[in-house]
GROMACS .gro file of C-alpha atoms in nm:
model
  467
    1UNK     CA    1   2.513  14.817   7.409
    2UNK     CA    2   2.559  14.462   7.279
    3UNK     CA    3   2.302  14.338   7.531
    4UNK     CA    4   2.047  14.603   7.432
    5UNK     CA    5   2.089  14.527   7.061
    6UNK     CA    6   2.052  14.154   7.119
    7UNK     CA    7   1.750  14.204   7.347
    8UNK     CA    8   1.567  14.395   7.073
    9UNK     CA    9   1.652  14.125   6.817
   10UNK     CA   10   1.539  13.852   7.058
   11UNK     CA   11   1.200  14.015   7.117
   12UNK     CA   12   1.140  14.061   6.743
   13UNK     CA   13   1.248  13.700   6.676
   14UNK     CA   14   1.014  13.572   6.948
   15UNK     CA   15   0.713  13.744   6.789
   16UNK     CA   16   0.809  13.610   6.446
   17UNK     CA   17   0.836  13.249   6.566
   18UNK     CA   18   0.517  13.259   6.773
   19UNK     CA   19   0.335  13.391   6.465
   20UNK     CA   20   0.422  13.075   6.271
   21UNK     CA   21   0.437  12.819   6.551
   22UNK     CA   22   0.150  12.575   6.570
   23UNK     CA   23  -0.072  12.654   6.865
   24UNK     CA   24  -0.023  12.391   7.134
   25UNK     CA   25  -0.318  12.168   7.197
   26UNK     CA   26  -0.390  12.010   7.532
   27UNK     CA   27  -0.046  11.873   7.613
   28UNK     CA   28   0.107  11.717   7.917
   29UNK     CA   29   0.326  11.933   8.136
   30UNK     CA   30   0.645  11.755   8.029
   31UNK     CA   31   0.586  11.807   7.656
   32UNK     CA   32   0.489  12.169   7.718
   33UNK     CA   33   0.821  12.232   7.899
   34UNK     CA   34   1.021  12.064   7.621
   35UNK     CA   35   0.844  12.272   7.355
   36UNK     CA   36   0.901  12.590   7.553
   37UNK     CA   37   1.275  12.521   7.588
   38UNK     CA   38   1.305  12.442   7.216
   39UNK     CA   39   1.114  12.763   7.140
   40UNK     CA   40   1.357  12.974   7.346
   41UNK     CA   41   1.660  12.811   7.181
   42UNK     CA   42   1.512  12.865   6.834
   43UNK     CA   43   1.438  13.229   6.919
   44UNK     CA   44   1.799  13.274   7.034
   45UNK     CA   45   1.923  13.127   6.704
   46UNK     CA   46   1.697  13.350   6.495
   47UNK     CA   47   1.818  13.656   6.691
   48UNK     CA   48   2.180  13.556   6.622
   49UNK     CA   49   2.092  13.520   6.251
   50UNK     CA   50   1.944  13.871   6.248
   51UNK     CA   51   2.258  14.001   6.419
   52UNK     CA   52   2.478  13.837   6.154
   53UNK     CA   53   2.271  14.002   5.880
   54UNK     CA   54   2.311  14.343   6.045
   55UNK     CA   55   2.688  14.313   6.095
   56UNK     CA   56   2.798  14.466   5.765
   57UNK     CA   57   2.528  14.738   5.744
   58UNK     CA   58   2.590  14.844   6.105
   59UNK     CA   59   2.968  14.851   6.052
   60UNK     CA   60   2.944  15.048   5.726
   61UNK     CA   61   2.706  15.311   5.863
   62UNK     CA   62   2.913  15.340   6.184
   63UNK     CA   63   3.228  15.405   5.979
   64UNK     CA   64   3.055  15.684   5.786
   65UNK     CA   65   2.911  15.841   6.103
   66UNK     CA   66   3.254  15.845   6.268
   67UNK     CA   67   3.401  16.008   5.958
   68UNK     CA   68   3.130  16.277   5.952
   69UNK     CA   69   3.135  16.352   6.328
   70UNK     CA   70   3.478  16.255   6.460
   71UNK     CA   71   3.468  16.469   6.775
   72UNK     CA   72   3.100  16.446   6.865
   73UNK     CA   73   3.050  16.368   7.233
   74UNK     CA   74   2.726  16.173   7.184
   75UNK     CA   75   2.874  15.910   6.955
   76UNK     CA   76   3.188  15.831   7.152
   77UNK     CA   77   3.037  15.492   7.238
   78UNK     CA   78   3.052  15.406   6.867
   79UNK     CA   79   3.412  15.297   6.813
   80UNK     CA   80   3.629  15.024   6.663
   81UNK     CA   81   3.628  14.820   6.983
   82UNK     CA   82   3.248  14.790   6.977
   83UNK     CA   83   3.245  14.690   6.607
   84UNK     CA   84   3.513  14.423   6.657
   85UNK     CA   85   3.329  14.297   6.966
   86UNK     CA   86   3.004  14.260   6.772
   87UNK     CA   87   3.177  14.060   6.497
   88UNK     CA   88   3.344  13.832   6.752
   89UNK     CA   89   3.019  13.778   6.942
   90UNK     CA   90   2.831  13.701   6.620
   91UNK     CA   91   3.093  13.442   6.526
   92UNK     CA   92   3.092  13.287   6.875
   93UNK     CA   93   2.712  13.268   6.902
   94UNK     CA   94   2.683  13.132   6.546
   95UNK     CA   95   2.916  12.846   6.638
   96UNK     CA   96   2.727  12.791   6.964
   97UNK     CA   97   2.387  12.779   6.795
   98UNK     CA   98   2.498  12.570   6.499
   99UNK     CA   99   2.692  12.303   6.687
  100UNK     CA  100   2.529  12.297   7.033
  101UNK     CA  101   2.194  12.469   7.080
  102UNK     CA  102   2.009  12.361   6.766
  103UNK     CA  103   2.119  11.994   6.782
  104UNK     CA  104   2.025  11.997   7.151
  105UNK     CA  105   1.681  12.145   7.075
  106UNK     CA  106   1.614  11.886   6.803
  107UNK     CA  107   1.727  11.582   7.002
  108UNK     CA  108   1.554  11.713   7.315
  109UNK     CA  109   1.230  11.749   7.120
  110UNK     CA  110   1.255  11.395   6.981
  111UNK     CA  111   1.383  11.225   7.297
  112UNK     CA  112   1.174  11.001   7.522
  113UNK     CA  113   1.432  10.876   7.771
  114UNK     CA  114   1.627  10.550   7.775
  115UNK     CA  115   1.440  10.228   7.840
  116UNK     CA  116   1.453  10.125   8.205
  117UNK     CA  117   1.489  10.479   8.338
  118UNK     CA  118   1.215  10.678   8.503
  119UNK     CA  119   1.041  10.898   8.247
  120UNK     CA  120   1.074  11.270   8.288
  121UNK     CA  121   1.276  11.578   8.195
  122UNK     CA  122   1.600  11.439   8.341
  123UNK     CA  123   1.577  11.119   8.136
  124UNK     CA  124   1.518  11.318   7.818
  125UNK     CA  125   1.811  11.551   7.896
  126UNK     CA  126   2.036  11.249   7.954
  127UNK     CA  127   1.940  11.094   7.621
  128UNK     CA  128   1.992  11.428   7.446
  129UNK     CA  129   2.341  11.471   7.592
  130UNK     CA  130   2.440  11.118   7.487
  131UNK     CA  131   2.317  11.187   7.134
  132UNK     CA  132   2.514  11.514   7.124
  133UNK     CA  133   2.834  11.337   7.231
  134UNK     CA  134   2.787  11.069   6.964
  135UNK     CA  135   2.719  11.338   6.702
  136UNK     CA  136   3.034  11.530   6.805
  137UNK     CA  137   3.244  11.213   6.776
  138UNK     CA  138   3.095  11.141   6.433
  139UNK     CA  139   3.171  11.492   6.302
  140UNK     CA  140   3.521  11.482   6.456
  141UNK     CA  141   3.591  11.153   6.281
  142UNK     CA  142   3.464  11.279   5.945
  143UNK     CA  143   3.677  11.596   5.961
  144UNK     CA  144   3.980  11.395   6.076
  145UNK     CA  145   3.950  11.154   5.782
  146UNK     CA  146   3.889  11.440   5.538
  147UNK     CA  147   4.195  11.626   5.668
  148UNK     CA  148   4.407  11.310   5.637
  149UNK     CA  149   4.294  11.256   5.277
  150UNK     CA  150   4.332  11.617   5.162
  151UNK     CA  151   4.631  11.743   5.362
  152UNK     CA  152   4.820  11.450   5.511
  153UNK     CA  153   5.115  11.602   5.696
  154UNK     CA  154   5.223  11.620   6.057
  155UNK     CA  155   5.137  11.989   6.104
  156UNK     CA  156   4.774  11.948   5.993
  157UNK     CA  157   4.725  11.636   6.205
  158UNK     CA  158   4.871  11.801   6.514
  159UNK     CA  159   4.656  12.110   6.462
  160UNK     CA  160   4.344  11.894   6.494
  161UNK     CA  161   4.435  11.832   6.858
  162UNK     CA  162   4.386  12.204   6.924
  163UNK     CA  163   4.009  12.196   6.953
  164UNK     CA  164   3.933  12.561   7.028
  165UNK     CA  165   4.195  12.744   6.820
  166UNK     CA  166   4.188  12.532   6.507
  167UNK     CA  167   3.925  12.259   6.495
  168UNK     CA  168   3.612  12.469   6.555
  169UNK     CA  169   3.723  12.759   6.327
  170UNK     CA  170   3.816  12.503   6.060
  171UNK     CA  171   3.476  12.336   6.092
  172UNK     CA  172   3.299  12.672   6.083
  173UNK     CA  173   3.501  12.764   5.774
  174UNK     CA  174   3.365  12.453   5.602
  175UNK     CA  175   3.012  12.546   5.709
  176UNK     CA  176   3.060  12.901   5.579
  177UNK     CA  177   3.178  12.765   5.245
  178UNK     CA  178   2.866  12.546   5.228
  179UNK     CA  179   2.654  12.849   5.318
  180UNK     CA  180   2.817  13.058   5.044
  181UNK     CA  181   2.756  12.779   4.791
  182UNK     CA  182   2.392  12.765   4.905
  183UNK     CA  183   2.370  13.144   4.863
  184UNK     CA  184   2.522  13.104   4.516
  185UNK     CA  185   2.234  12.871   4.432
  186UNK     CA  186   1.953  13.064   4.607
  187UNK     CA  187   2.037  13.427   4.533
  188UNK     CA  188   2.016  13.422   4.149
  189UNK     CA  189   1.687  13.230   4.171
  190UNK     CA  190   1.559  13.477   4.431
  191UNK     CA  191   1.663  13.780   4.225
  192UNK     CA  192   1.446  13.661   3.936
  193UNK     CA  193   1.170  13.541   4.168
  194UNK     CA  194   1.144  13.881   4.341
  195UNK     CA  195   0.963  14.026   4.038
  196UNK     CA  196   0.693  13.758   4.066
  197UNK     CA  197   0.661  13.802   4.442
  198UNK     CA  198   0.625  14.179   4.419
  199UNK     CA  199   0.378  14.133   4.132
  200UNK     CA  200   0.162  13.921   4.363
  201UNK     CA  201   0.182  14.174   4.647
  202UNK     CA  202   0.115  14.485   4.438
  203UNK     CA  203  -0.177  14.576   4.212
  204UNK     CA  204  -0.089  14.557   3.843
  205UNK     CA  205  -0.199  14.827   3.595
  206UNK     CA  206  -0.521  14.752   3.407
  207UNK     CA  207  -0.410  14.786   3.046
  208UNK     CA  208  -0.668  14.669   2.788
  209UNK     CA  209  -0.857  14.489   3.063
  210UNK     CA  210  -1.221  14.509   3.165
  211UNK     CA  211  -1.233  14.428   3.535
  212UNK     CA  212  -1.614  14.446   3.547
  213UNK     CA  213  -1.643  14.180   3.279
  214UNK     CA  214  -1.388  13.956   3.452
  215UNK     CA  215  -1.573  14.005   3.780
  216UNK     CA  216  -1.902  13.906   3.616
  217UNK     CA  217  -1.748  13.592   3.462
  218UNK     CA  218  -1.580  13.481   3.785
  219UNK     CA  219  -1.907  13.533   3.977
  220UNK     CA  220  -2.096  13.313   3.731
  221UNK     CA  221  -1.823  13.048   3.759
  222UNK     CA  222  -1.843  13.056   4.138
  223UNK     CA  223  -2.221  13.015   4.132
  224UNK     CA  224  -2.197  12.726   3.883
  225UNK     CA  225  -1.944  12.539   4.097
  226UNK     CA  226  -2.154  12.603   4.407
  227UNK     CA  227  -2.463  12.452   4.235
  228UNK     CA  228  -2.263  12.149   4.124
  229UNK     CA  229  -2.130  12.107   4.477
  230UNK     CA  230  -2.482  12.119   4.622
  231UNK     CA  231  -2.604  11.863   4.369
  232UNK     CA  232  -2.322  11.610   4.423
  233UNK     CA  233  -2.408  11.322   4.654
  234UNK     CA  234  -2.209  11.308   4.977
  235UNK     CA  235  -2.110  10.948   4.900
  236UNK     CA  236  -1.897  11.055   4.602
  237UNK     CA  237  -1.615  11.191   4.813
  238UNK     CA  238  -1.352  11.248   4.543
  239UNK     CA  239  -1.589  11.468   4.339
  240UNK     CA  240  -1.675  11.675   4.644
  241UNK     CA  241  -1.306  11.731   4.728
  242UNK     CA  242  -1.227  11.828   4.368
  243UNK     CA  243  -1.516  12.076   4.351
  244UNK     CA  244  -1.415  12.230   4.685
  245UNK     CA  245  -1.064  12.287   4.550
  246UNK     CA  246  -1.200  12.451   4.237
  247UNK     CA  247  -1.427  12.671   4.450
  248UNK     CA  248  -1.132  12.783   4.664
  249UNK     CA  249  -0.933  12.877   4.352
  250UNK     CA  250  -1.225  13.073   4.210
  251UNK     CA  251  -1.277  13.256   4.540
  252UNK     CA  252  -0.907  13.344   4.549
  253UNK     CA  253  -0.926  13.487   4.196
  254UNK     CA  254  -1.239  13.681   4.291
  255UNK     CA  255  -1.064  13.830   4.594
  256UNK     CA  256  -0.769  13.942   4.378
  257UNK     CA  257  -1.006  14.101   4.125
  258UNK     CA  258  -1.191  14.287   4.402
  259UNK     CA  259  -0.860  14.416   4.536
  260UNK     CA  260  -0.754  14.534   4.190
  261UNK     CA  261  -1.090  14.702   4.138
  262UNK     CA  262  -1.075  14.889   4.469
  263UNK     CA  263  -0.715  15.006   4.419
  264UNK     CA  264  -0.662  15.371   4.332
  265UNK     CA  265  -0.519  15.489   4.002
  266UNK     CA  266  -0.195  15.597   4.174
  267UNK     CA  267  -0.144  15.254   4.323
  268UNK     CA  268  -0.211  15.078   3.992
  269UNK     CA  269  -0.027  15.303   3.749
  270UNK     CA  270   0.260  15.445   3.958
  271UNK     CA  271   0.356  15.214   4.246
  272UNK     CA  272   0.380  14.891   4.045
  273UNK     CA  273   0.603  15.028   3.762
  274UNK     CA  274   0.819  15.217   4.013
  275UNK     CA  275   0.880  14.906   4.224
  276UNK     CA  276   0.960  14.694   3.918
  277UNK     CA  277   1.205  14.954   3.786
  278UNK     CA  278   1.367  14.974   4.132
  279UNK     CA  279   1.409  14.595   4.147
  280UNK     CA  280   1.559  14.591   3.799
  281UNK     CA  281   1.802  14.870   3.889
  282UNK     CA  282   1.916  14.698   4.209
  283UNK     CA  283   1.968  14.367   4.028
  284UNK     CA  284   2.158  14.536   3.745
  285UNK     CA  285   2.381  14.726   3.988
  286UNK     CA  286   2.458  14.402   4.173
  287UNK     CA  287   2.562  14.225   3.852
  288UNK     CA  288   2.766  14.531   3.745
  289UNK     CA  289   2.952  14.541   4.078
  290UNK     CA  290   3.031  14.171   4.049
  291UNK     CA  291   3.164  14.224   3.695
  292UNK     CA  292   3.385  14.510   3.815
  293UNK     CA  293   3.506  14.296   4.104
  294UNK     CA  294   3.611  14.024   3.856
  295UNK     CA  295   3.825  14.282   3.676
  296UNK     CA  296   3.975  14.400   4.006
  297UNK     CA  297   4.061  14.040   4.099
  298UNK     CA  298   4.246  13.994   3.770
  299UNK     CA  299   4.458  14.310   3.800
  300UNK     CA  300   4.486  14.381   4.175
  301UNK     CA  301   4.571  14.143   4.459
  302UNK     CA  302   4.422  14.373   4.722
  303UNK     CA  303   4.072  14.292   4.591
  304UNK     CA  304   4.091  13.951   4.756
  305UNK     CA  305   3.849  13.919   5.054
  306UNK     CA  306   4.114  13.872   5.321
  307UNK     CA  307   4.087  13.964   5.686
  308UNK     CA  308   4.121  14.307   5.838
  309UNK     CA  309   4.422  14.473   5.680
  310UNK     CA  310   4.297  14.814   5.575
  311UNK     CA  311   4.242  15.134   5.770
  312UNK     CA  312   4.066  15.114   6.103
  313UNK     CA  313   3.708  15.208   6.180
  314UNK     CA  314   3.643  15.578   6.119
  315UNK     CA  315   3.973  15.654   5.942
  316UNK     CA  316   3.869  15.643   5.576
  317UNK     CA  317   3.555  15.599   5.370
  318UNK     CA  318   3.537  15.262   5.195
  319UNK     CA  319   3.305  15.391   4.923
  320UNK     CA  320   3.399  15.616   4.633
  321UNK     CA  321   3.074  15.811   4.665
  322UNK     CA  322   3.095  15.859   5.041
  323UNK     CA  323   2.772  15.838   5.241
  324UNK     CA  324   2.558  15.783   4.927
  325UNK     CA  325   2.773  15.489   4.821
  326UNK     CA  326   2.759  15.342   5.172
  327UNK     CA  327   2.378  15.370   5.173
  328UNK     CA  328   2.367  15.195   4.833
  329UNK     CA  329   2.586  14.914   4.966
  330UNK     CA  330   2.355  14.866   5.266
  331UNK     CA  331   2.046  14.854   5.040
  332UNK     CA  332   2.213  14.597   4.813
  333UNK     CA  333   2.316  14.378   5.110
  334UNK     CA  334   1.958  14.370   5.245
  335UNK     CA  335   1.827  14.310   4.893
  336UNK     CA  336   2.060  14.013   4.847
  337UNK     CA  337   1.954  13.866   5.181
  338UNK     CA  338   1.583  13.896   5.105
  339UNK     CA  339   1.641  13.752   4.757
  340UNK     CA  340   1.838  13.459   4.898
  341UNK     CA  341   1.558  13.374   5.143
  342UNK     CA  342   1.298  13.398   4.864
  343UNK     CA  343   1.516  13.183   4.640
  344UNK     CA  344   1.573  12.930   4.920
  345UNK     CA  345   1.202  12.871   4.965
  346UNK     CA  346   1.147  12.875   4.587
  347UNK     CA  347   1.376  12.578   4.528
  348UNK     CA  348   1.185  12.258   4.466
  349UNK     CA  349   1.377  12.072   4.738
  350UNK     CA  350   1.277  12.326   5.008
  351UNK     CA  351   0.920  12.407   4.898
  352UNK     CA  352   0.763  12.192   5.171
  353UNK     CA  353   0.997  12.358   5.420
  354UNK     CA  354   0.814  12.692   5.402
  355UNK     CA  355   0.663  12.791   5.740
  356UNK     CA  356   0.288  12.851   5.757
  357UNK     CA  357   0.111  13.086   5.992
  358UNK     CA  358  -0.008  12.912   6.311
  359UNK     CA  359   0.059  12.573   6.149
  360UNK     CA  360   0.435  12.506   6.171
  361UNK     CA  361   0.567  12.225   6.387
  362UNK     CA  362   0.853  12.286   6.626
  363UNK     CA  363   1.079  12.050   6.431
  364UNK     CA  364   1.024  12.248   6.112
  365UNK     CA  365   1.090  12.574   6.299
  366UNK     CA  366   1.425  12.436   6.418
  367UNK     CA  367   1.514  12.340   6.059
  368UNK     CA  368   1.419  12.685   5.931
  369UNK     CA  369   1.625  12.857   6.203
  370UNK     CA  370   1.932  12.647   6.115
  371UNK     CA  371   1.892  12.723   5.743
  372UNK     CA  372   1.853  13.097   5.802
  373UNK     CA  373   2.152  13.093   6.039
  374UNK     CA  374   2.372  12.931   5.772
  375UNK     CA  375   2.254  13.181   5.509
  376UNK     CA  376   2.292  13.487   5.734
  377UNK     CA  377   2.637  13.382   5.858
  378UNK     CA  378   2.755  13.347   5.499
  379UNK     CA  379   2.601  13.678   5.388
  380UNK     CA  380   2.892  13.905   5.503
  381UNK     CA  381   3.140  13.667   5.341
  382UNK     CA  382   2.944  13.657   5.015
  383UNK     CA  383   2.901  14.037   5.007
  384UNK     CA  384   3.277  14.090   5.051
  385UNK     CA  385   3.368  13.811   4.808
  386UNK     CA  386   3.144  13.954   4.533
  387UNK     CA  387   3.275  14.307   4.587
  388UNK     CA  388   2.938  14.449   4.694
  389UNK     CA  389   3.129  14.622   4.973
  390UNK     CA  390   3.497  14.692   5.042
  391UNK     CA  391   3.457  14.667   5.418
  392UNK     CA  392   3.706  14.409   5.548
  393UNK     CA  393   3.577  14.101   5.728
  394UNK     CA  394   3.654  14.127   6.100
  395UNK     CA  395   3.706  13.863   6.368
  396UNK     CA  396   3.680  13.497   6.272
  397UNK     CA  397   3.490  13.585   5.953
  398UNK     CA  398   3.818  13.696   5.794
  399UNK     CA  399   4.009  13.383   5.899
  400UNK     CA  400   3.835  13.139   5.665
  401UNK     CA  401   4.096  12.938   5.475
  402UNK     CA  402   3.928  12.945   5.135
  403UNK     CA  403   3.909  13.327   5.123
  404UNK     CA  404   4.277  13.338   5.027
  405UNK     CA  405   4.234  13.102   4.731
  406UNK     CA  406   4.229  13.312   4.413
  407UNK     CA  407   4.068  13.045   4.195
  408UNK     CA  408   3.781  12.979   4.438
  409UNK     CA  409   3.702  13.351   4.474
  410UNK     CA  410   3.724  13.416   4.098
  411UNK     CA  411   3.510  13.111   4.015
  412UNK     CA  412   3.253  13.222   4.274
  413UNK     CA  413   3.224  13.568   4.113
  414UNK     CA  414   3.199  13.425   3.761
  415UNK     CA  415   2.933  13.170   3.858
  416UNK     CA  416   2.725  13.433   4.038
  417UNK     CA  417   2.733  13.673   3.743
  418UNK     CA  418   2.652  13.400   3.487
  419UNK     CA  419   2.373  13.237   3.691
  420UNK     CA  420   2.209  13.570   3.777
  421UNK     CA  421   2.217  13.682   3.414
  422UNK     CA  422   2.072  13.352   3.291
  423UNK     CA  423   1.792  13.358   3.551
  424UNK     CA  424   1.697  13.716   3.459
  425UNK     CA  425   1.705  13.646   3.084
  426UNK     CA  426   1.491  13.338   3.131
  427UNK     CA  427   1.252  13.534   3.354
  428UNK     CA  428   1.199  13.823   3.113
  429UNK     CA  429   1.188  13.614   2.795
  430UNK     CA  430   0.944  13.354   2.926
  431UNK     CA  431   0.641  13.586   2.888
  432UNK     CA  432   0.745  13.679   2.531
  433UNK     CA  433   0.800  13.312   2.449
  434UNK     CA  434   0.454  13.219   2.577
  435UNK     CA  435   0.289  13.488   2.367
  436UNK     CA  436   0.481  13.382   2.053
  437UNK     CA  437   0.375  13.021   2.102
  438UNK     CA  438   0.013  13.127   2.138
  439UNK     CA  439   0.032  13.353   1.833
  440UNK     CA  440   0.177  13.072   1.621
  441UNK     CA  441  -0.075  12.821   1.755
  442UNK     CA  442   0.199  12.603   1.906
  443UNK     CA  443   0.078  12.630   2.265
  444UNK     CA  444  -0.128  12.310   2.223
  445UNK     CA  445   0.192  12.113   2.161
  446UNK     CA  446   0.294  12.175   2.527
  447UNK     CA  447   0.629  12.330   2.439
  448UNK     CA  448   0.592  12.560   2.736
  449UNK     CA  449   0.724  12.492   3.083
  450UNK     CA  450   0.426  12.662   3.240
  451UNK     CA  451   0.220  12.398   3.422
  452UNK     CA  452  -0.098  12.597   3.373
  453UNK     CA  453  -0.071  12.556   2.995
  454UNK     CA  454  -0.059  12.178   3.019
  455UNK     CA  455  -0.374  12.118   3.220
  456UNK     CA  456  -0.587  11.855   3.049
  457UNK     CA  457  -0.932  11.717   3.100
  458UNK     CA  458  -1.053  11.372   2.990
  459UNK     CA  459  -1.355  11.374   2.760
  460UNK     CA  460  -1.627  11.117   2.723
  461UNK     CA  461  -1.446  10.917   2.453
  462UNK     CA  462  -1.123  10.899   2.653
  463UNK     CA  463  -0.923  11.157   2.452
  464UNK     CA  464  -0.745  11.453   2.616
  465UNK     CA  465  -0.872  11.804   2.558
  466UNK     CA  466  -0.659  12.107   2.642
  467UNK     CA  467  -0.834  12.354   2.870
   0.00000   0.00000   0.00000
């Protein structure tokens, strides 16, 4: 069963990566083999990330199914042993991909072989292995020094000698904490950004708008730019490039207007408001659950996200509303994951990291796979820490040291609630603020943060005129 699930995830991940991977030009056989190996390792990592995302939803729905049909013959394969095995495998493969496979793929892709050795696959593998050993020694030294500075006693120093039972779980606990902090930064931004993304994907209602008039104006603008482009001399390269950019923007606007014009009344007036209301409800429920979890943390010690200590799989429902509550938890978990990915690529530091269809280098694909692996591995921990679900963390996910620290967990919940609320308030008040500035005539003072309102054009006498 585990193999079949992973095989499906691997096939889906392979199609996703090949959709974005840059098509290989005429390469030598050696480079083609190296790219193919890196592609397989990246696909494996992306499949593990998808498995980590599905851990909590699969466990929650399995618990409810076992409660509803305890004696059904056809679901006897669905039991606590399978659920625990999936959690342990996800933890093991996450460690393997994060510390071995992805560094190997990156160094193997960048390697050329040591000087003096015969060039080939073996020389590149040798250089990659040496780089991995040096990287492992560097990380070991950093963790050793950090442990000596933070917790300098004999027991902690001796525990570092136990590589498999303590060192790797301790290192993975640090990575999970970093992933949860990254989710804390990305998810509130993504929750507010989701409204903009869905607004771009859906057709907005045409209220007090004349699409025919806008279409006529944009057509005239396109024709004017095209005439200017035909009249510009080929020697003036910068003017030609600038006009081509303007023409592309105008064509994009024209395409959007044509799509809005062709859309049916149901799509314009029903789908868009319904989706926006649904997004607002999901975001509000998430913030409300986090606020309730803060209250639980203050009055009840059992609300702490510790390891498995509750009833086993299929013994009791973890949701007050039964199957409906479990379905709501699953929807919120997927919504948080999508929002975190949207927020991750919306951050200014990671904007250039966004993959492009048929134009993404293998190095960038490796970086994206590592980032998604860190986010997806931290998603079950974040969901349990915020109180989105009451399902206990199983396997190594429940052994993280910082999960037992009351102040860290409480601070995490408070920061998430405050940051999400601030992002949403800023999102929904920005449009009102822009309209007030325009109504008062203050938009020319550039008090807005919108870059489109600050576009300027030099005039003949050298002064700046606001477009």
